[in-house]
PDB file of C-alpha atoms in Angstrom:
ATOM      1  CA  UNK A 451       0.000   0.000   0.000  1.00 78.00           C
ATOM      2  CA  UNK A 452       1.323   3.195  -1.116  1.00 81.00           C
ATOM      3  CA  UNK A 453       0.434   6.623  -0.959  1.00 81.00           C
ATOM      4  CA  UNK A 454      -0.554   7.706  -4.364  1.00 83.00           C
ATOM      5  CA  UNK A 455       0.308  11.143  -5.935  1.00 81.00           C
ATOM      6  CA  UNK A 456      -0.460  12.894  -9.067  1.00 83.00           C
ATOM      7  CA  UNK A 457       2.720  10.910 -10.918  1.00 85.00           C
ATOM      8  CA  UNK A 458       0.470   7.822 -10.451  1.00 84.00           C
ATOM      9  CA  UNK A 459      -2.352   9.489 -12.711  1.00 80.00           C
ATOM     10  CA  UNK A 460      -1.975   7.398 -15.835  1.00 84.00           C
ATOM     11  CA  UNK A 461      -1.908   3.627 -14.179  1.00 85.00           C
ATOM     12  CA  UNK A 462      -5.138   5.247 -11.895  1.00 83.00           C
ATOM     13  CA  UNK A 463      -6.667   6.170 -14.882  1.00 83.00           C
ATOM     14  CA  UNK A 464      -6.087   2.933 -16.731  1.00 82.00           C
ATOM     15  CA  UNK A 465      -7.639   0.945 -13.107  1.00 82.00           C
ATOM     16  CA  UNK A 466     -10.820   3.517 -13.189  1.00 81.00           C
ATOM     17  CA  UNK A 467     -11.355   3.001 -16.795  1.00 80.00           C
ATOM     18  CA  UNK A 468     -11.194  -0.764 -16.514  1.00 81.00           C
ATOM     19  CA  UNK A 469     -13.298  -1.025 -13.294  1.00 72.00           C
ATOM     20  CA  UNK A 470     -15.977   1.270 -14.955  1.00 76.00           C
ATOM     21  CA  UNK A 471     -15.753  -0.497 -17.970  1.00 66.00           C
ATOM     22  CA  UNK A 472     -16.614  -4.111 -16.317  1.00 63.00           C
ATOM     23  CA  UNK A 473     -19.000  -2.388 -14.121  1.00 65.00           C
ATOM     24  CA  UNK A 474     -21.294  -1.609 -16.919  1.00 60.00           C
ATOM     25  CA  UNK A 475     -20.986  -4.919 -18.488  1.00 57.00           C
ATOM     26  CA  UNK A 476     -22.473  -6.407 -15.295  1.00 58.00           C
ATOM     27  CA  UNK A 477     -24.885  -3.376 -14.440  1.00 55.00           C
ATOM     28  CA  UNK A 478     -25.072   0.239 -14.339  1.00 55.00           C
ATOM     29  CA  UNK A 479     -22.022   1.788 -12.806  1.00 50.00           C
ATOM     30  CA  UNK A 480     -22.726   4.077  -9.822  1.00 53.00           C
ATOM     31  CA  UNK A 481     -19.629   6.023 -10.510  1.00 59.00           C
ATOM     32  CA  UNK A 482     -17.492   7.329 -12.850  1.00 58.00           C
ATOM     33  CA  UNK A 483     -14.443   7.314 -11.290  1.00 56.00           C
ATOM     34  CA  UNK A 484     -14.235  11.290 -12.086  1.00 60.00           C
ATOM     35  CA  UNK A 485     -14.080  12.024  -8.021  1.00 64.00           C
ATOM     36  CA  UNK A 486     -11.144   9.979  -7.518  1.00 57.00           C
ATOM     37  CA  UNK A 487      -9.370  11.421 -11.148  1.00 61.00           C
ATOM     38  CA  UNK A 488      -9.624  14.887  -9.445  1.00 61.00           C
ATOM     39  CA  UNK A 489      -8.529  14.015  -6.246  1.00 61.00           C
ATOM     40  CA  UNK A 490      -5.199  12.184  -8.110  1.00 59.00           C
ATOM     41  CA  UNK A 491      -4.755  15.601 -10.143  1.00 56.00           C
ATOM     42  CA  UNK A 492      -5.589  17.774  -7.048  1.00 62.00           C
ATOM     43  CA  UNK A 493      -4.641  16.281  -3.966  1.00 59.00           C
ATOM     44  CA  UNK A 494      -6.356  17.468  -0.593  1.00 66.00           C
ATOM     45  CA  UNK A 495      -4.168  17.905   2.606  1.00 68.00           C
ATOM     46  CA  UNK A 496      -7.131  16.096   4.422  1.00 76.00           C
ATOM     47  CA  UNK A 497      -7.899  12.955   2.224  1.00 79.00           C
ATOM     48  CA  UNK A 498      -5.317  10.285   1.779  1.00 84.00           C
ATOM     49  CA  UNK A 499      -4.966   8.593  -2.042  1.00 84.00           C
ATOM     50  CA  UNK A 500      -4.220   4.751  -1.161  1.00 85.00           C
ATOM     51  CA  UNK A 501      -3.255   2.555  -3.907  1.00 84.00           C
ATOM     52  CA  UNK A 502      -2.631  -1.094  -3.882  1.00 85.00           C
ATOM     53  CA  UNK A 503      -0.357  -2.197  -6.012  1.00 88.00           C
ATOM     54  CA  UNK A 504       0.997  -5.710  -7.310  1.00 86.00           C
ATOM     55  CA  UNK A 505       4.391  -5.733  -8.569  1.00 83.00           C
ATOM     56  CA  UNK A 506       4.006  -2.686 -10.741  1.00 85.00           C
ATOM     57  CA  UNK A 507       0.488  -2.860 -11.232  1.00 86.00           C
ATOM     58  CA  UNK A 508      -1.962  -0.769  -9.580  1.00 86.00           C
ATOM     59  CA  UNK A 509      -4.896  -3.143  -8.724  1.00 88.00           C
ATOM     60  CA  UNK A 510      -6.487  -1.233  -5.890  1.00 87.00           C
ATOM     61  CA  UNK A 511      -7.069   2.479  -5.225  1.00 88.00           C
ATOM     62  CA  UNK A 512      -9.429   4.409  -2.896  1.00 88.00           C
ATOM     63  CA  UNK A 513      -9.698   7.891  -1.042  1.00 87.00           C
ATOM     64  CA  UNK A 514      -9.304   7.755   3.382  1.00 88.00           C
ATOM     65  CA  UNK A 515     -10.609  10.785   4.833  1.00 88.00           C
ATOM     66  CA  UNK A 516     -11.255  11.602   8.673  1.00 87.00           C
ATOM     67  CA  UNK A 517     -14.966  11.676   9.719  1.00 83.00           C
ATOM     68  CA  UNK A 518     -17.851  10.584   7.577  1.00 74.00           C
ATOM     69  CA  UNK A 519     -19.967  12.686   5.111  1.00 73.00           C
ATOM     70  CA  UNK A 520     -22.681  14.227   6.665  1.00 73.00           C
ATOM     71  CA  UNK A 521     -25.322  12.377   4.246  1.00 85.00           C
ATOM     72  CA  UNK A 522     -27.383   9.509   7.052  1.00 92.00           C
ATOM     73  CA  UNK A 523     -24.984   9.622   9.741  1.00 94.00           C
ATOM     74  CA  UNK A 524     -26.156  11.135  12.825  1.00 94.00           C
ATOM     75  CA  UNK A 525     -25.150  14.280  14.704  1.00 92.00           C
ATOM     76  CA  UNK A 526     -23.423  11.379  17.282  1.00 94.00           C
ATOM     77  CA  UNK A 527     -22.303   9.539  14.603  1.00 95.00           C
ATOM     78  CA  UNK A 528     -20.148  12.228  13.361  1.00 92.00           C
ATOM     79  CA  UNK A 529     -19.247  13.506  16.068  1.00 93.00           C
ATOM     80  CA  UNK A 530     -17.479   9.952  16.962  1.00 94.00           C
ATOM     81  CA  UNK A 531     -13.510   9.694  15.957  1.00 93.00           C
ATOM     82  CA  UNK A 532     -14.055   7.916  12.146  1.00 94.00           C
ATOM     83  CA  UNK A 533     -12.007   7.392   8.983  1.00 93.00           C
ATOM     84  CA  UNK A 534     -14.312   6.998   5.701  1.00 93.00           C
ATOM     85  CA  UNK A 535     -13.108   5.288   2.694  1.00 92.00           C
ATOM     86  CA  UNK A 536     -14.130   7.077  -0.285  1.00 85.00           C
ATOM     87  CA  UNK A 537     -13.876   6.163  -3.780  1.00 82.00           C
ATOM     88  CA  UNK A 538     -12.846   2.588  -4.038  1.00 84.00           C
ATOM     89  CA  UNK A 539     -11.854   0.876  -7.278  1.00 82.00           C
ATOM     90  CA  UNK A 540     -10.567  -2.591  -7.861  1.00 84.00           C
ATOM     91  CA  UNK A 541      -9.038  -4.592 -10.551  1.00 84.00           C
ATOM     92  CA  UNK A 542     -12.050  -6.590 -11.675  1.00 83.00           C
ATOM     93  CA  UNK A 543      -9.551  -9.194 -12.883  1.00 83.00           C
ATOM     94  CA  UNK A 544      -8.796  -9.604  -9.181  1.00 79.00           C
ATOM     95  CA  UNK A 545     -10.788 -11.387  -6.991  1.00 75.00           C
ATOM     96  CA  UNK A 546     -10.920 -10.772  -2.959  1.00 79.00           C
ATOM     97  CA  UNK A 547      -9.298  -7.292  -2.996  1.00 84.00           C
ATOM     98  CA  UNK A 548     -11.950  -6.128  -1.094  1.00 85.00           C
ATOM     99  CA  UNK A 549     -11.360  -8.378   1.795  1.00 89.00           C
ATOM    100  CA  UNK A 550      -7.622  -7.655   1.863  1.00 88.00           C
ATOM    101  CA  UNK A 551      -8.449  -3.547   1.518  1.00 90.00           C
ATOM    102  CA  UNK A 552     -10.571  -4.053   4.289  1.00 92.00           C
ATOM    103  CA  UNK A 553      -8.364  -6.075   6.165  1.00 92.00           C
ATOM    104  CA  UNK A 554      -5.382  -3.460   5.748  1.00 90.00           C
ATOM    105  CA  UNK A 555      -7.595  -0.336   6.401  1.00 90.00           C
ATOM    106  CA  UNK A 556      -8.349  -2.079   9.867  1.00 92.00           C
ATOM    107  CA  UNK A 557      -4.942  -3.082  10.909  1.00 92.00           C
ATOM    108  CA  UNK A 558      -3.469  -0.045   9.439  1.00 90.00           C
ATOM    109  CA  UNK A 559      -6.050   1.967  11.642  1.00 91.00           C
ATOM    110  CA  UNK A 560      -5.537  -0.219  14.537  1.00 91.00           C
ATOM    111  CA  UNK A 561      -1.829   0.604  14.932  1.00 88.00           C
ATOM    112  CA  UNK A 562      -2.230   4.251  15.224  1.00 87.00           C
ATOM    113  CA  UNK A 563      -1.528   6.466  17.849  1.00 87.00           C
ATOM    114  CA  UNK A 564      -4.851   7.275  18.232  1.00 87.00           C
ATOM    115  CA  UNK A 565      -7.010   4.975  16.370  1.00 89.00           C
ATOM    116  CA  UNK A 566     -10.697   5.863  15.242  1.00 93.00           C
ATOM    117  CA  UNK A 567     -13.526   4.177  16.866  1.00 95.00           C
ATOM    118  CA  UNK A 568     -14.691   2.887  13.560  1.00 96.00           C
ATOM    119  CA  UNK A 569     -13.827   3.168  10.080  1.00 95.00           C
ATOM    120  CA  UNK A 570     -16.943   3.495   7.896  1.00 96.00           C
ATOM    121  CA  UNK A 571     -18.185   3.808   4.149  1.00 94.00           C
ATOM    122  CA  UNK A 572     -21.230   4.728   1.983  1.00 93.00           C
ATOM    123  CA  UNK A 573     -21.943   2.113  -0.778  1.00 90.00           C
ATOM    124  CA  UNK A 574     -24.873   2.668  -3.543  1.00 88.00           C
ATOM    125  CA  UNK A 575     -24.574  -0.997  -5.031  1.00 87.00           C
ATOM    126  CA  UNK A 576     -26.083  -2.903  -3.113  1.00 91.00           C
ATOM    127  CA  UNK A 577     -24.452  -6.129  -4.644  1.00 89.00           C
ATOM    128  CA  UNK A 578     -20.888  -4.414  -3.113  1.00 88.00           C
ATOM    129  CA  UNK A 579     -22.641  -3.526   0.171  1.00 94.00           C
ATOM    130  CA  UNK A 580     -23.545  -7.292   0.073  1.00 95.00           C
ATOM    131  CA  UNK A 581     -20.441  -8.665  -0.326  1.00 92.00           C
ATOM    132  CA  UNK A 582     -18.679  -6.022   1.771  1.00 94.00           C
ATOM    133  CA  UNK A 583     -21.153  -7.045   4.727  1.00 96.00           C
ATOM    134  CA  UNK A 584     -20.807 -10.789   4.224  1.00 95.00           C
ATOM    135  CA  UNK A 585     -17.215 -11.196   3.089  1.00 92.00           C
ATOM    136  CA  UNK A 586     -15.421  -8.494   4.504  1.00 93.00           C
ATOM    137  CA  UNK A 587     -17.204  -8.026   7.530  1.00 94.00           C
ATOM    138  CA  UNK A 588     -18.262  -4.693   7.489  1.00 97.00           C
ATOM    139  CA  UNK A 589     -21.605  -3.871   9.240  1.00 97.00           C
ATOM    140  CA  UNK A 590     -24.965  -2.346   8.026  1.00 98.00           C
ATOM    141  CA  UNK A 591     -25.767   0.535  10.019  1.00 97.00           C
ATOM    142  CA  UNK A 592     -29.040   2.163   7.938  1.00 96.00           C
ATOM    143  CA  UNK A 593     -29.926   3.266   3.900  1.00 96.00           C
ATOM    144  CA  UNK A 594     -29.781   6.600   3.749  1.00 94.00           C
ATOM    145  CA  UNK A 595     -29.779   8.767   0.268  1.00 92.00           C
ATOM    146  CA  UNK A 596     -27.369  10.599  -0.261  1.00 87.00           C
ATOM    147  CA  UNK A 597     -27.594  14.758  -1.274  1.00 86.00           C
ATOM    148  CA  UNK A 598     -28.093  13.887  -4.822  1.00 85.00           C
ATOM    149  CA  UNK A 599     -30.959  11.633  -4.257  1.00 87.00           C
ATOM    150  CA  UNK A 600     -28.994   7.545  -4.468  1.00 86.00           C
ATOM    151  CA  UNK A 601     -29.618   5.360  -1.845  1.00 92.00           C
ATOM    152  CA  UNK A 602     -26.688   4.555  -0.166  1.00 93.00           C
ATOM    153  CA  UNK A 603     -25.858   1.353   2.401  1.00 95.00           C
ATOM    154  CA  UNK A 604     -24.117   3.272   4.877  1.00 96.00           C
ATOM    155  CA  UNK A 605     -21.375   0.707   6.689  1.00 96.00           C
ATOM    156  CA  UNK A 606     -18.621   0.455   9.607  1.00 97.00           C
ATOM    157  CA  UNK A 607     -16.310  -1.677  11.118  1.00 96.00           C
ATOM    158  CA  UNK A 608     -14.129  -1.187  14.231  1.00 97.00           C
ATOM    159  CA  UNK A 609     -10.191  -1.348  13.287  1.00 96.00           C
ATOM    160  CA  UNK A 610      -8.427  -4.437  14.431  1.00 94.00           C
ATOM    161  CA  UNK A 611      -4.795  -5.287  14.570  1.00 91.00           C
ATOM    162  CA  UNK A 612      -3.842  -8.535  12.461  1.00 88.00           C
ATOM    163  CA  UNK A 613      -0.659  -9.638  14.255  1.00 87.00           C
ATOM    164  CA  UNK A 614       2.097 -10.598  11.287  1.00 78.00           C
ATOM    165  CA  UNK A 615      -0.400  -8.725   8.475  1.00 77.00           C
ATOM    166  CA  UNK A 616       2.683  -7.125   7.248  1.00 77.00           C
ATOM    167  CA  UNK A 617       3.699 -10.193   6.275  1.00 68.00           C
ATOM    168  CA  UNK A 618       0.740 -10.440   3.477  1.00 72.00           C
ATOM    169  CA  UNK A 619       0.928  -6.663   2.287  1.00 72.00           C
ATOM    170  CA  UNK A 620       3.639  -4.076   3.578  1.00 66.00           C
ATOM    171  CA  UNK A 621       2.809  -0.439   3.542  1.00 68.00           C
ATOM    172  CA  UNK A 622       5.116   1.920   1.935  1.00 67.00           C
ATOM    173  CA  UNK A 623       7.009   4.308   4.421  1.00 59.00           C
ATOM    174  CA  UNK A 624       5.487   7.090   3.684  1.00 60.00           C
ATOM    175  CA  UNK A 625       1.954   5.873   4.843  1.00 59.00           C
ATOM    176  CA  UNK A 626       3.677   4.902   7.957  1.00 50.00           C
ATOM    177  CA  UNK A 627       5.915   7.618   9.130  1.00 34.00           C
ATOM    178  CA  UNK A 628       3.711  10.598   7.688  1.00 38.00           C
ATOM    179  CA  UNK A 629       0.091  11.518   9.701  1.00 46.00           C
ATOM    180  CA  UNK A 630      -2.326   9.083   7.951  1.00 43.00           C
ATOM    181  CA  UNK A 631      -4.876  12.080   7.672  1.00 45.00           C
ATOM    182  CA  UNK A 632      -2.746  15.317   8.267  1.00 38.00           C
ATOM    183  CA  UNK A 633      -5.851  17.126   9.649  1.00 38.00           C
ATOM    184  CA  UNK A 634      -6.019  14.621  12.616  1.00 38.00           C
ATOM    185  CA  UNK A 635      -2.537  14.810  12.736  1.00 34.00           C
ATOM    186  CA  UNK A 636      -2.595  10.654  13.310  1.00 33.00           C
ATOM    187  CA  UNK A 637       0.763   9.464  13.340  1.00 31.00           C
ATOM    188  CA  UNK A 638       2.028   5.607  13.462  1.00 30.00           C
ATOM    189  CA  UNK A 639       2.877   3.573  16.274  1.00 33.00           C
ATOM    190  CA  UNK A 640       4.572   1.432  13.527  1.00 34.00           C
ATOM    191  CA  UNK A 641       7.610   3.147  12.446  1.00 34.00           C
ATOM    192  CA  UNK A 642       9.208   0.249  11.068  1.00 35.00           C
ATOM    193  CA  UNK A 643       7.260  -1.690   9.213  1.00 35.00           C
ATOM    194  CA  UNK A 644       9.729  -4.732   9.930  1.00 34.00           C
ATOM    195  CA  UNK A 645       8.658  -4.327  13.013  1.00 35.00           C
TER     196      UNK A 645
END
């Protein structure tokens, strides 16, 4: 897992393109991709650009942010210490890169200084809020639309700490020396990620 940055535009481009592509082979595509394009060209001190990559291949990519959007979460809700994923694209000639995303956002938010009490997401297919529920063990909170009208499965999951899960997928230094999200200033507990 790397931090991504706006030299990475072309293989995020070619990953959004083929995930959007596939998407609308199988059904109607909720997004374009376009969000996570912009954030690549324009990065934002307060959202983190994760990519997952193979070798050289970027299979995985997706926005971390501190806090969810204010669309169906609560005044309490938001007010609780969060992260939200945002914007997640797979390779579709992948399989299970959900469950290991998942699994590294947890751990990854686990070993912080000061973890969040939950790390949460807003899905609008509900075939992905399916499989993120029963595979990757994320939890259905409520539907809620969203400010443009879709109808969103809004999920969380508490972090957990996989002992040895740097074993299965390191994470590039800068992800854990730098504050995950600089506006919570979160650093790691896990310098070294030998360690």
């Amino acid at each position: 897992m790397l931090l991504l940055t706006p030299s990475d535009w072309d293989p995020l481009a070619d990953l959004v393109h083929r995930r959007t592509n596939h998407e609308k082979r199988i059904r109607n595509a909720a997004t374009d991709g376009s969000s996570l394009l912009r954030l690549a060209a324009d990065p934002q001190p307060d959202i983190q650009l994760i990519g997952m990559w193979e070798d050289d291949q970027l299979v995985g990519a997706f926005a971390l942010a501190e806090g969810p959007d204010a669309a169906g979460w609560t005044a309490d809700e938001r007010a609780e210490p969060s992260w939200m994923v945002r914007q997640a694209f797979t390779d579709p000639d992948h399989a299970r890169l959900g469950r290991l995303a998942t699994l590294w956002i947890g751990d990854y938010a686990a070993r912080q200084n000061t973890s969040p009490l939950w790390i949460r997401c807003a899905v609008p297919e509900p075939k992905v809020a399916w499989y993120l529920e029963r595979e990757c063990g994320w939890t259905l909170v409520r539907k809620a639309r969203d400010r443009v009208g879709y109808l969103n499965s809004l999920l969380q999951r508490a972090p957990e700490r996989i002992e040895h899960f740097d074993l299965l997928v390191t994470t590039g230094a800068d992800l854990t020396i730098d504050p995950v999200l600089r506006r919570a200033l979160l650093t790691s507990a896990h310098v070294d990620p030998k360690d």
